[in-house]
Structures are given as C-alpha cells and as structure tokens.
JSON list of C-alpha atoms in Angstrom, two decimals:
[
{"chain": "B", "resi": 88, "resn": "ALA", "atom": "CA", "xyz": [-54.15, 19.34, 21.54]},
{"chain": "B", "resi": 89, "resn": "GLN", "atom": "CA", "xyz": [-51.14, 17.62, 20.15]},
{"chain": "B", "resi": 90, "resn": "ALA", "atom": "CA", "xyz": [-47.79, 19.35, 19.90]},
{"chain": "B", "resi": 91, "resn": "ALA", "atom": "CA", "xyz": [-46.42, 19.72, 16.41]},
{"chain": "B", "resi": 92, "resn": "PRO", "atom": "CA", "xyz": [-43.47, 17.46, 15.79]},
{"chain": "B", "resi": 93, "resn": "MET", "atom": "CA", "xyz": [-40.10, 19.19, 16.05]},
{"chain": "B", "resi": 94, "resn": "ARG", "atom": "CA", "xyz": [-38.25, 19.54, 12.79]},
{"chain": "B", "resi": 95, "resn": "ALA", "atom": "CA", "xyz": [-34.56, 18.84, 12.82]},
{"chain": "B", "resi": 96, "resn": "SER", "atom": "CA", "xyz": [-32.54, 21.76, 11.58]},
{"chain": "B", "resi": 97, "resn": "PRO", "atom": "CA", "xyz": [-30.74, 20.96, 8.35]},
{"chain": "B", "resi": 98, "resn": "ALA", "atom": "CA", "xyz": [-27.12, 19.84, 8.63]},
{"chain": "B", "resi": 99, "resn": "PRO", "atom": "CA", "xyz": [-24.65, 22.63, 7.76]},
{"chain": "B", "resi": 100, "resn": "GLU", "atom": "CA", "xyz": [-23.30, 22.45, 4.26]},
{"chain": "B", "resi": 101, "resn": "PRO", "atom": "CA", "xyz": [-19.80, 21.06, 4.06]},
{"chain": "B", "resi": 102, "resn": "PRO", "atom": "CA", "xyz": [-17.12, 23.38, 2.73]},
{"chain": "B", "resi": 103, "resn": "ARG", "atom": "CA", "xyz": [-17.23, 23.65, -1.00]},
{"chain": "B", "resi": 104, "resn": "ASN", "atom": "CA", "xyz": [-13.53, 24.07, -1.53]},
{"chain": "B", "resi": 105, "resn": "VAL", "atom": "CA", "xyz": [-10.06, 23.89, 0.10]},
{"chain": "B", "resi": 106, "resn": "ARG", "atom": "CA", "xyz": [-9.99, 27.58, 0.93]},
{"chain": "B", "resi": 107, "resn": "GLU", "atom": "CA", "xyz": [-13.31, 27.37, 2.81]},
{"chain": "B", "resi": 108, "resn": "LEU", "atom": "CA", "xyz": [-12.28, 24.22, 4.59]},
{"chain": "B", "resi": 109, "resn": "CYS", "atom": "CA", "xyz": [-9.00, 25.75, 5.74]},
{"chain": "B", "resi": 110, "resn": "ALA", "atom": "CA", "xyz": [-10.28, 29.19, 6.57]},
{"chain": "B", "resi": 111, "resn": "ALA", "atom": "CA", "xyz": [-11.50, 27.92, 9.90]},
{"chain": "B", "resi": 112, "resn": "SER", "atom": "CA", "xyz": [-7.94, 26.85, 10.92]},
{"chain": "B", "resi": 113, "resn": "GLY", "atom": "CA", "xyz": [-7.48, 29.88, 13.23]},
{"chain": "B", "resi": 114, "resn": "ASN", "atom": "CA", "xyz": [-4.54, 31.81, 11.73]},
{"chain": "B", "resi": 115, "resn": "ILE", "atom": "CA", "xyz": [-2.54, 32.23, 8.53]},
{"chain": "B", "resi": 116, "resn": "PHE", "atom": "CA", "xyz": [0.06, 29.72, 9.48]},
{"chain": "B", "resi": 117, "resn": "SER", "atom": "CA", "xyz": [-2.33, 26.92, 10.26]},
{"chain": "B", "resi": 118, "resn": "GLU", "atom": "CA", "xyz": [-4.40, 27.80, 7.27]},
{"chain": "B", "resi": 119, "resn": "ASN", "atom": "CA", "xyz": [-1.46, 27.47, 4.93]},
{"chain": "B", "resi": 120, "resn": "ALA", "atom": "CA", "xyz": [-0.54, 24.16, 6.55]},
{"chain": "B", "resi": 121, "resn": "CYS", "atom": "CA", "xyz": [-4.09, 22.99, 6.02]},
{"chain": "B", "resi": 122, "resn": "VAL", "atom": "CA", "xyz": [-4.07, 24.04, 2.36]},
{"chain": "B", "resi": 123, "resn": "LEU", "atom": "CA", "xyz": [-0.79, 22.14, 1.82]},
{"chain": "B", "resi": 124, "resn": "ARG", "atom": "CA", "xyz": [-2.23, 19.04, 3.48]},
{"chain": "B", "resi": 125, "resn": "GLU", "atom": "CA", "xyz": [-5.58, 19.15, 1.73]},
{"chain": "B", "resi": 126, "resn": "CYS", "atom": "CA", "xyz": [-4.04, 19.71, -1.72]},
{"chain": "B", "resi": 127, "resn": "ARG", "atom": "CA", "xyz": [-2.08, 16.54, -1.35]},
{"chain": "B", "resi": 128, "resn": "LYS", "atom": "CA", "xyz": [-5.35, 14.54, -1.28]},
{"chain": "B", "resi": 129, "resn": "PRO", "atom": "CA", "xyz": [-6.44, 13.09, -4.62]},
{"chain": "B", "resi": 130, "resn": "ASP", "atom": "CA", "xyz": [-10.00, 14.53, -4.27]},
{"chain": "B", "resi": 131, "resn": "SER", "atom": "CA", "xyz": [-8.61, 18.10, -4.13]},
{"chain": "B", "resi": 132, "resn": "GLN", "atom": "CA", "xyz": [-6.39, 17.95, -7.25]},
{"chain": "B", "resi": 133, "resn": "GLY", "atom": "CA", "xyz": [-8.93, 19.96, -9.26]},
{"chain": "B", "resi": 134, "resn": "ASP", "atom": "CA", "xyz": [-9.63, 22.61, -6.54]},
{"chain": "B", "resi": 135, "resn": "PRO", "atom": "CA", "xyz": [-8.67, 26.08, -7.83]},
{"chain": "B", "resi": 136, "resn": "THR", "atom": "CA", "xyz": [-6.53, 26.80, -4.82]},
{"chain": "B", "resi": 137, "resn": "CYS", "atom": "CA", "xyz": [-4.65, 23.56, -5.30]},
{"chain": "B", "resi": 138, "resn": "VAL", "atom": "CA", "xyz": [-4.21, 24.09, -8.96]},
{"chain": "B", "resi": 139, "resn": "ARG", "atom": "CA", "xyz": [-2.78, 27.61, -8.30]},
{"chain": "B", "resi": 140, "resn": "LEU", "atom": "CA", "xyz": [-0.49, 26.21, -5.58]},
{"chain": "B", "resi": 141, "resn": "ARG", "atom": "CA", "xyz": [0.90, 23.50, -8.03]},
{"chain": "B", "resi": 142, "resn": "GLU", "atom": "CA", "xyz": [1.47, 26.18, -10.73]},
{"chain": "B", "resi": 143, "resn": "ASN", "atom": "CA", "xyz": [3.33, 28.39, -8.19]},
{"chain": "B", "resi": 144, "resn": "GLU", "atom": "CA", "xyz": [5.47, 25.45, -7.03]},
{"chain": "B", "resi": 145, "resn": "GLU", "atom": "CA", "xyz": [6.34, 24.39, -10.60]},
{"chain": "B", "resi": 146, "resn": "ALA", "atom": "CA", "xyz": [7.24, 28.03, -11.50]},
{"chain": "B", "resi": 147, "resn": "GLN", "atom": "CA", "xyz": [9.57, 28.27, -8.52]},
{"chain": "B", "resi": 148, "resn": "ARG", "atom": "CA", "xyz": [11.09, 24.89, -9.29]},
{"chain": "B", "resi": 149, "resn": "PHE", "atom": "CA", "xyz": [11.85, 25.93, -12.89]},
{"chain": "B", "resi": 150, "resn": "GLY", "atom": "CA", "xyz": [12.80, 29.49, -12.09]},
{"chain": "B", "resi": 151, "resn": "VAL", "atom": "CA", "xyz": [9.82, 31.11, -13.91]},
{"chain": "B", "resi": 152, "resn": "ARG", "atom": "CA", "xyz": [8.69, 34.43, -12.52]},
{"chain": "B", "resi": 153, "resn": "GLN", "atom": "CA", "xyz": [5.00, 35.04, -12.25]}
]
C-alpha cells in the first residue's frame, strides 16, 4: 500500500494591520516604537491606527484637545 502524500500546512496569514503586526513586539514600549516605525511606511498610511496617530499628532501640534 502506498502512503498518502503529506499535505503542507497552509502558511500563517500575515498581519492584517499595524496593530496586529506590532502586538507581537513583546511589551508596550516596543509596541509603540513598532507602530511609529510602521506608520512612517507609505503602505501603512491608510491603516486606521496610523490615521488616528496622525490625527493625534496634528491635534497636539496645533493645540487642539481631543
């Protein structure tokens, strides 16, 4: 009898957003650093976490309280 061919397990899904990507950083400090780094990348500009970060930074820059 022949052995059935082994099926490769599917590759894990890549993180869907910056928050998921950075959640595995280990602690809150490295997670925040990861978010700042990832949000500087052009591909992440539309990510909800990055949009919120930009809005908060602009509000602080212009003295608007949220």
